[in-house]
Amino acid sequence: MNEQASAPRVRTRRQSLISITKRPAVPFVRAVAVRAVAILAALVIAGVVTILLTGENPISVYVTMFEGAFGSGPIIWKTFQDIAILLCTSLAVTPAFRMRFWNIGAEGQVLAGCLACAYAMYRFGGVIPEWLLMIIMAVFSVLAGAIFGLIPAVFKANWNTNETLFTLMMNYIAIQLVEFFLKIADKSGSNTVGPSILSHGWYPTLFGQKYLLNIIVAAVLTVLIFFYLNYTKHGYEISVVGESENTARYIGINVKKVIIRTMILSGAICGLVGLLIVGGTSHSIDSNIVGGRGFTAIMVSWLAKFNPVMMTLTSFLLVFLERGAGEVSTKFGFNASFSDIISGIILFFIIGCEFFINYQVHINAGRKRAGEPEKEVSGQ
Amino acid sequence: MQETGKTAGAPALELRNITKRFGSVIANDRVSMELRRGEILAILGENGSGKTTLMNMIAGIYRQDEGEIFIDGKEAVINSPKDSHEYGVGMIHQHFKLIDVFTAAENIILGIKDGKRYNIKAASEKVREISSKYGFVIDPEKKIYAMSVSEKQTVEIIKVLYRGADILILDEPTAVLTPQETERLFDVLRRMREDGKSIIIITHKLHEVMEISDRVTVLRKGAYVGTVNTSETNEQALTDMMVGQKVELNIERTPPAKDYDRLIVEHLCMSSPSHDGVKILNDISFRARAGEILGIAGISGSGQRELLETIAGLHAADSGKITYLHHKTGELVNLRAKTPLQIRDLGIRLSFVPEDRLGMGLVGNMDIIDNMMLRSYKRGRGLFVDRQPPKDLAERIIDSLQVSTPGPKTQVRKLSGGNVQKVLVGREIAEAPSVLMAAYPVRGLDINSSYMIYRLLNEQKEKGVAVIFVGEDLDVLLALCDRIMVISQGTVTGMLDGRTAKKEEVGLLMTKGANGGAVNAPERETGSETEVKSKDE
Amino acid sequence: MIDGNVIVSFISRAVLQGTPLLLGSTGEIITEKSGNLNLGIPGIMYTGAISGVIGGFFYQNSVSRVNTALAIIIPLLCCLAGSLLVSLIYSFLTVTLRANQNVTGLAITTFGVGIGNFFGGSLIKITGSAVPYLSLSSIAKAFKHTLPFASKLGWFGELFLNYGFMVYLAVIIALVASYILKHTHLGLQLRAVGESPATADAAGINVTAYKYFATCIGGMIAGLGGLYYVIDYSNGIWSNDGFGDRGWLAIALVIFAIWRPDMSILGSYLFGALYILPNYTSVSLQSLPLFEMLPYVVTVVVLITVSLRKKREHLPPASLGLSYFREER
């Protein structure tokens, strides 16, 4: 009966070379190590791409990237401003994601906030006292974001309308609404309405630092969202609904209410980001003012496994890449889109590496004997 | 262990030392067995004994870690279901693998590579041929989502026949069928055996094993125990092989602790929210008393689950009453159209152990503490949850019910089935319920865990709780319950005394009432009851 | 009075405007039928366009007189290769590595649009042109060849015959895709993969292969949409970001067409008509954006209507957006 001793068999088919199993538990160290390796590999590839295109030596490319993010005081402030805005947007989408509501409409929700803020500045600027205007701007922005979050949520909650596609469409509705506003606010047909028109309701600069307010808001928001998700009744309800709607119904959670409430919150925070962008920083609006951050935020949140604290790191990483690559393209006279390519490549690596954290790959080197340990491939 | 059989026929399928692990769990441990041509082999084993996993490897759903499979004496390398099909193996899974928006015929021809042009009409014709040959009734153009469970099973079987499989594996095919449908299925299986096909039927129903099979292979805890000829064995011997020790189905039963009604259900009707207008509960009336265990018997899918879920406030009833009776004050409280939280707010402690433990009763990805909190998270003022009480409760339950877990912070999905159920039942009992409903609370549990659940239910009964127990094993129902309500197709077909009822009697009532209404139920309670007026109606 | 000629020219312009959307949405429908929600389609369309442009550019600059056949084949092949490559990245990440489809798709779009604008910008630089665009006039001429007698047939000719070959190609692809999905084993199996990969797997269908296949074919078809836009619709003029949000509009169209390529033909021409409607009506410049919003609003309305009616056949593929792992337990 010993099969190994038997004569060679006619085998109709080869056994497949690779088999994949899910890891039962992922050690923290391994998870971190895999991600670190992925980022490193991505940086190497990005470096190689850059070198091929520029002929520069790799060190100077990385130095340039670093300079792009941390080169000088103002640059560092700008980097932190970018992180703050991206982080806030990511924090906004996270409650919805925890609920498994795939809100990819942050771009539109933020833009709605921008628009409402700009509208308030345009409509009431100079007419009412500045402090009142600032309040109205805040209320308008938050409300506009909340409404943009509310609409798909109502349909998802009541009729299970696909929220991914719905929120995606809402982005473009927001863009066109902004275009509409631009045409009204600036009769010259310009593509942007700037500080000359939006001249009132500028939020104060703290300690002479233009971006400090936003950074403080982001920090406070991170802590708040962290506690909201992990230590409040609402946060607990969100987790239950996200994990299992049946369980939520079983214990009497009103699933519809939670979906709608959470999306209002998500949208409202997006609206707040809009306020920070227009009222706090740019004092201008155009249809590209959010610049894809609503989409990047999805990646930030997802890469951090929806953990607000980890999101500070992932948003830092993405902003660093973007600004670094932006600097490289300026310095070497590239088109600004160069940074998109580099960001894309690095994202591919980070997205792909999750696989090696969650799954185990076995290579079946020929036919295994009983009890022989399997070879394991890790994420390098 | 190989026995020298008397039946003729070469081995059609042979497994040698098959081992399959899922992480650190060994699902199959060096299993060797053999299926002969032209026989029906029953694979018998308790839930979790590895029957389905073993068969899934033959069907190409899983791949064995060790060991080999021989088909017609030649080694078969099965890496995918496709490979399996090519070896002439067809498996009918317990959970149907059908595509809802496809028609029967589309499902049947799915994945067939016979080199012929796509021709759905010809396929439908062939389906009709097969149907008439074996006596199935099926409309090849009907969409799956419009089909009943037994129709879907028929599609699955035809799918395999259509492919001309020589080796058929049926995974608990009778679990969803009425006795009549089961008989019809067995007729088909016998006819296929006459055609020379080799059939494996997975089941844990002993009488079916005795009725249909030629030989029986028994698995226990993932390991092969032995194979016997059906004609040379009996149910007792098979049970012994299956459980490894003699089972005394000796559940203690104390007399009812109280003698008054606690929950009164009258003329309850409920239709499915997803399928338009299909009545799932049809005029159900009964009373659950304090201090007794009321059993609910019925073929799976007769409305038992929905009945409990409706009482618990998860479904909206179309009509009828659900009334809770406060014995001391005589106060009647209407529970119908109340959500679980509203019921709780009325001060009524209604606990419910649902059938779907990880999908409804618990959240698999949360730890034990957070699962304890499901019932209590709203307590206390303010925005924040208080994790201390659930933590204490988790530790208490782990301790008193001997839950084997690394600790209260372990995710529930990582626990074994029995421990999951202990966590769930423990939580529900911790609420000090006045009504405790449990749907299939011992399904998939080992003997020891099952007995612990019986003990817990009895303890609740002795405390004066009205216990409602939905079970599938008639022996358990008859041994445990004070009264047994039988339902069939959403109607009550009988209310029996658990101490005097006969198994056959229950079995008969379970299949009755196909046309509703004219069911000859024993007049016990429902007839003489006066209408109960609810307080807020 | 509405002039008949105006109507004819309106419809034919709607067709021209709708064709990139048709190719994009047909590609996305095929992809989504396999259960892959490829939000990278806008990026893939950019990549497809620039790949074709690069091919055409170097061919046009390397010869003194362009050969019509080569002028068509070279950009086409380059476009297909470029879109295929990016689709492969998406497939590898989502199917083999089981990454989240939304996140991967968005990354692909960032990457693809970046590729388009980067290489577009670089080519513009190479030409040393003073204007920020690139012109491939002779390639465009080859693509825009119409039947010689089309212009002689009056309104009939203008309405049905007066287009470059890619307009017809788009319709043919959509019809063929529609036929394959409905009436072949291939289509049945592809739909099965998108509805329930576990079931398809159990039926012996190679889920991974189908997902790769559908995503790559879909991506290549969508890439053609990008190429058509630049070479034919824009007369061979590449300008950065010129393609705009048409990629997202193509994804919207998938919903509008309730996942049917034949419906998408009508849908894309309708969307095309909405796009150009302001030019034909006395719309003030101000309310132009509201017109441009219409396709998205209409899509939202369709999405809502479909979910309200709950007709099973009209819902998105059941496993859309989910990755599949066989040994899930």
mmCIF file of N, CA and C in Angstrom, chain B residues 386-450:
data_model
loop_
_atom_site.group_PDB
_atom_site.id
_atom_site.type_symbol
_atom_site.label_atom_id
_atom_site.label_comp_id
_atom_site.label_asym_id
_atom_site.label_seq_id
_atom_site.Cartn_x
_atom_site.Cartn_y
_atom_site.Cartn_z
ATOM 1 N N ASP B 386 -20.210 51.407 28.140
ATOM 2 C CA ASP B 386 -19.461 50.991 29.318
ATOM 3 C C ASP B 386 -19.098 49.523 29.122
ATOM 4 N N ARG B 387 -17.815 49.242 28.940
ATOM 5 C CA ARG B 387 -17.421 47.876 28.632
ATOM 6 C C ARG B 387 -17.172 47.026 29.876
ATOM 7 N N GLN B 388 -17.257 47.636 31.058
ATOM 8 C CA GLN B 388 -16.951 46.845 32.248
ATOM 9 C C GLN B 388 -18.006 45.746 32.516
ATOM 10 N N PRO B 389 -19.314 46.096 32.554
ATOM 11 C CA PRO B 389 -20.299 45.033 32.815
ATOM 12 C C PRO B 389 -20.227 43.892 31.798
ATOM 13 N N PRO B 390 -20.158 44.168 30.491
ATOM 14 C CA PRO B 390 -20.049 43.040 29.557
ATOM 15 C C PRO B 390 -18.778 42.225 29.767
ATOM 16 N N LYS B 391 -17.714 42.891 30.196
ATOM 17 C CA LYS B 391 -16.473 42.162 30.439
ATOM 18 C C LYS B 391 -16.674 41.187 31.599
ATOM 19 N N ASP B 392 -17.301 41.688 32.657
ATOM 20 C CA ASP B 392 -17.581 40.805 33.797
ATOM 21 C C ASP B 392 -18.448 39.637 33.360
ATOM 22 N N LEU B 393 -19.473 39.962 32.586
ATOM 23 C CA LEU B 393 -20.390 38.912 32.127
ATOM 24 C C LEU B 393 -19.643 37.888 31.284
ATOM 25 N N ALA B 394 -18.807 38.364 30.376
ATOM 26 C CA ALA B 394 -18.047 37.449 29.517
ATOM 27 C C ALA B 394 -17.217 36.502 30.375
ATOM 28 N N GLU B 395 -16.556 37.060 31.363
ATOM 29 C CA GLU B 395 -15.721 36.200 32.210
ATOM 30 C C GLU B 395 -16.563 35.202 32.980
ATOM 31 N N ARG B 396 -17.728 35.667 33.430
ATOM 32 C CA ARG B 396 -18.611 34.768 34.167
ATOM 33 C C ARG B 396 -19.063 33.610 33.284
ATOM 34 N N ILE B 397 -19.434 33.928 32.046
ATOM 35 C CA ILE B 397 -19.938 32.879 31.152
ATOM 36 C C ILE B 397 -18.819 31.916 30.772
ATOM 37 N N ILE B 398 -17.651 32.456 30.461
ATOM 38 C CA ILE B 398 -16.517 31.599 30.101
ATOM 39 C C ILE B 398 -16.251 30.608 31.231
ATOM 40 N N ASP B 399 -16.355 31.131 32.441
ATOM 41 C CA ASP B 399 -16.095 30.331 33.618
ATOM 42 C C ASP B 399 -17.188 29.284 33.859
ATOM 43 N N SER B 400 -18.439 29.747 33.901
ATOM 44 C CA SER B 400 -19.499 28.841 34.336
ATOM 45 C C SER B 400 -19.904 27.863 33.241
ATOM 46 N N LEU B 401 -19.795 28.242 31.986
ATOM 47 C CA LEU B 401 -20.190 27.320 30.912
ATOM 48 C C LEU B 401 -18.974 26.637 30.278
ATOM 49 N N GLN B 402 -17.839 26.812 30.855
ATOM 50 C CA GLN B 402 -16.609 26.182 30.364
ATOM 51 C C GLN B 402 -16.384 26.442 28.871
ATOM 52 N N VAL B 403 -16.441 27.694 28.517
ATOM 53 C CA VAL B 403 -16.159 28.066 27.128
ATOM 54 C C VAL B 403 -14.650 27.962 26.931
ATOM 55 N N SER B 404 -14.217 27.176 25.950
ATOM 56 C CA SER B 404 -12.769 27.126 25.767
ATOM 57 C C SER B 404 -12.342 28.213 24.785
ATOM 58 N N THR B 405 -11.662 29.189 25.315
ATOM 59 C CA THR B 405 -11.213 30.347 24.554
ATOM 60 C C THR B 405 -9.969 30.901 25.228
ATOM 61 N N PRO B 406 -9.080 31.507 24.427
ATOM 62 C CA PRO B 406 -7.899 32.124 25.042
ATOM 63 C C PRO B 406 -8.283 33.238 26.017
ATOM 64 N N GLY B 407 -9.417 33.839 25.844
ATOM 65 C CA GLY B 407 -9.810 34.906 26.749
ATOM 66 C C GLY B 407 -11.009 35.646 26.233
ATOM 67 N N PRO B 408 -11.529 36.593 27.004
ATOM 68 C CA PRO B 408 -12.738 37.305 26.578
ATOM 69 C C PRO B 408 -12.502 38.229 25.396
ATOM 70 N N LYS B 409 -11.239 38.469 25.054
ATOM 71 C CA LYS B 409 -10.969 39.369 23.927
ATOM 72 C C LYS B 409 -10.807 38.606 22.613
ATOM 73 N N THR B 410 -11.118 37.324 22.627
ATOM 74 C CA THR B 410 -11.007 36.535 21.400
ATOM 75 C C THR B 410 -12.226 36.774 20.524
ATOM 76 N N GLN B 411 -11.974 36.894 19.220
ATOM 77 C CA GLN B 411 -13.093 37.043 18.288
ATOM 78 C C GLN B 411 -13.948 35.781 18.305
ATOM 79 N N VAL B 412 -15.248 35.978 18.301
ATOM 80 C CA VAL B 412 -16.165 34.856 18.436
ATOM 81 C C VAL B 412 -16.022 33.862 17.280
ATOM 82 N N ARG B 413 -15.722 34.373 16.086
ATOM 83 C CA ARG B 413 -15.651 33.452 14.936
ATOM 84 C C ARG B 413 -14.514 32.462 15.063
ATOM 85 N N LYS B 414 -13.562 32.748 15.945
ATOM 86 C CA LYS B 414 -12.449 31.824 16.105
ATOM 87 C C LYS B 414 -12.789 30.685 17.057
ATOM 88 N N LEU B 415 -13.951 30.752 17.712
ATOM 89 C CA LEU B 415 -14.349 29.684 18.628
ATOM 90 C C LEU B 415 -14.987 28.547 17.842
ATOM 91 N N SER B 416 -15.017 27.366 18.447
ATOM 92 C CA SER B 416 -15.689 26.247 17.792
ATOM 93 C C SER B 416 -17.196 26.403 17.977
ATOM 94 N N GLY B 417 -17.949 25.627 17.189
ATOM 95 C CA GLY B 417 -19.405 25.754 17.182
ATOM 96 C C GLY B 417 -20.028 25.670 18.564
ATOM 97 N N GLY B 418 -19.605 24.705 19.355
ATOM 98 C CA GLY B 418 -20.178 24.524 20.680
ATOM 99 C C GLY B 418 -19.915 25.720 21.575
ATOM 100 N N ASN B 419 -18.716 26.235 21.492
ATOM 101 C CA ASN B 419 -18.372 27.376 22.336
ATOM 102 C C ASN B 419 -19.094 28.643 21.892
ATOM 103 N N VAL B 420 -19.272 28.771 20.592
ATOM 104 C CA VAL B 420 -20.052 29.903 20.088
ATOM 105 C C VAL B 420 -21.449 29.866 20.700
ATOM 106 N N GLN B 421 -22.048 28.681 20.687
ATOM 107 C CA GLN B 421 -23.406 28.563 21.188
ATOM 108 C C GLN B 421 -23.473 28.824 22.695
ATOM 109 N N LYS B 422 -22.450 28.390 23.408
ATOM 110 C CA LYS B 422 -22.433 28.646 24.849
ATOM 111 C C LYS B 422 -22.408 30.147 25.119
ATOM 112 N N VAL B 423 -21.605 30.846 24.329
ATOM 113 C CA VAL B 423 -21.516 32.296 24.501
ATOM 114 C C VAL B 423 -22.893 32.933 24.258
ATOM 115 N N LEU B 424 -23.539 32.471 23.185
ATOM 116 C CA LEU B 424 -24.828 33.062 22.817
ATOM 117 C C LEU B 424 -25.904 32.737 23.850
ATOM 118 N N VAL B 425 -26.033 31.455 24.189
ATOM 119 C CA VAL B 425 -27.060 31.068 25.155
ATOM 120 C C VAL B 425 -26.764 31.709 26.506
ATOM 121 N N GLY B 426 -25.492 31.728 26.868
ATOM 122 C CA GLY B 426 -25.111 32.345 28.145
ATOM 123 C C GLY B 426 -25.557 33.794 28.206
ATOM 124 N N ARG B 427 -25.332 34.515 27.112
ATOM 125 C CA ARG B 427 -25.729 35.922 27.104
ATOM 126 C C ARG B 427 -27.242 36.064 27.226
ATOM 127 N N GLU B 428 -27.960 35.247 26.493
ATOM 128 C CA GLU B 428 -29.411 35.382 26.504
ATOM 129 C C GLU B 428 -29.992 35.033 27.874
ATOM 130 N N ILE B 429 -29.384 34.034 28.524
ATOM 131 C CA ILE B 429 -29.877 33.648 29.842
ATOM 132 C C ILE B 429 -29.502 34.699 30.881
ATOM 133 N N ALA B 430 -28.362 35.325 30.675
ATOM 134 C CA ALA B 430 -27.904 36.334 31.631
ATOM 135 C C ALA B 430 -28.871 37.502 31.736
ATOM 136 N N GLU B 431 -29.725 37.636 30.749
ATOM 137 C CA GLU B 431 -30.694 38.730 30.784
ATOM 138 C C GLU B 431 -31.842 38.423 31.742
ATOM 139 N N ALA B 432 -31.777 37.265 32.415
ATOM 140 C CA ALA B 432 -32.858 36.829 33.297
ATOM 141 C C ALA B 432 -34.203 36.929 32.594
ATOM 142 N N PRO B 433 -34.365 36.161 31.521
ATOM 143 C CA PRO B 433 -35.562 36.323 30.704
ATOM 144 C C PRO B 433 -36.815 35.776 31.405
ATOM 145 N N SER B 434 -37.970 36.260 30.961
ATOM 146 C CA SER B 434 -39.210 35.609 31.384
ATOM 147 C C SER B 434 -39.720 34.720 30.253
ATOM 148 N N VAL B 435 -39.290 35.018 29.019
ATOM 149 C CA VAL B 435 -39.548 34.118 27.899
ATOM 150 C C VAL B 435 -38.198 33.859 27.224
ATOM 151 N N LEU B 436 -37.897 32.600 26.991
ATOM 152 C CA LEU B 436 -36.655 32.252 26.306
ATOM 153 C C LEU B 436 -36.999 31.431 25.072
ATOM 154 N N MET B 437 -36.656 31.953 23.910
ATOM 155 C CA MET B 437 -36.914 31.209 22.675
ATOM 156 C C MET B 437 -35.577 30.744 22.109
ATOM 157 N N ALA B 438 -35.529 29.481 21.695
ATOM 158 C CA ALA B 438 -34.287 28.960 21.143
ATOM 159 C C ALA B 438 -34.599 28.177 19.878
ATOM 160 N N ALA B 439 -33.970 28.567 18.782
ATOM 161 C CA ALA B 439 -34.183 27.866 17.516
ATOM 162 C C ALA B 439 -32.987 26.961 17.249
ATOM 163 N N TYR B 440 -33.218 25.698 17.141
ATOM 164 C CA TYR B 440 -32.179 24.697 16.876
ATOM 165 C C TYR B 440 -30.918 24.938 17.711
ATOM 166 N N PRO B 441 -31.075 25.024 19.017
ATOM 167 C CA PRO B 441 -29.906 25.426 19.820
ATOM 168 C C PRO B 441 -28.801 24.378 19.880
ATOM 169 N N VAL B 442 -29.078 23.132 19.510
ATOM 170 C CA VAL B 442 -27.992 22.140 19.594
ATOM 171 C C VAL B 442 -27.498 21.712 18.222
ATOM 172 N N ARG B 443 -27.964 22.367 17.187
ATOM 173 C CA ARG B 443 -27.536 21.973 15.843
ATOM 174 C C ARG B 443 -26.013 22.123 15.715
ATOM 175 N N GLY B 444 -25.385 21.068 15.273
ATOM 176 C CA GLY B 444 -23.943 21.115 15.052
ATOM 177 C C GLY B 444 -23.110 21.012 16.311
ATOM 178 N N LEU B 445 -23.744 20.787 17.450
ATOM 179 C CA LEU B 445 -22.985 20.718 18.686
ATOM 180 C C LEU B 445 -22.633 19.273 19.024
ATOM 181 N N ASP B 446 -21.516 19.088 19.722
ATOM 182 C CA ASP B 446 -21.192 17.735 20.166
ATOM 183 C C ASP B 446 -22.099 17.371 21.338
ATOM 184 N N ILE B 447 -22.024 16.092 21.694
ATOM 185 C CA ILE B 447 -22.961 15.578 22.702
ATOM 186 C C ILE B 447 -22.866 16.362 24.013
ATOM 187 N N ASN B 448 -21.644 16.599 24.448
ATOM 188 C CA ASN B 448 -21.492 17.263 25.742
ATOM 189 C C ASN B 448 -22.095 18.656 25.732
ATOM 190 N N SER B 449 -21.791 19.402 24.675
ATOM 191 C CA SER B 449 -22.344 20.763 24.593
ATOM 192 C C SER B 449 -23.866 20.697 24.521
ATOM 193 N N SER B 450 -24.387 19.728 23.767
ATOM 194 C CA SER B 450 -25.837 19.606 23.648
ATOM 195 C C SER B 450 -26.455 19.406 25.024
#
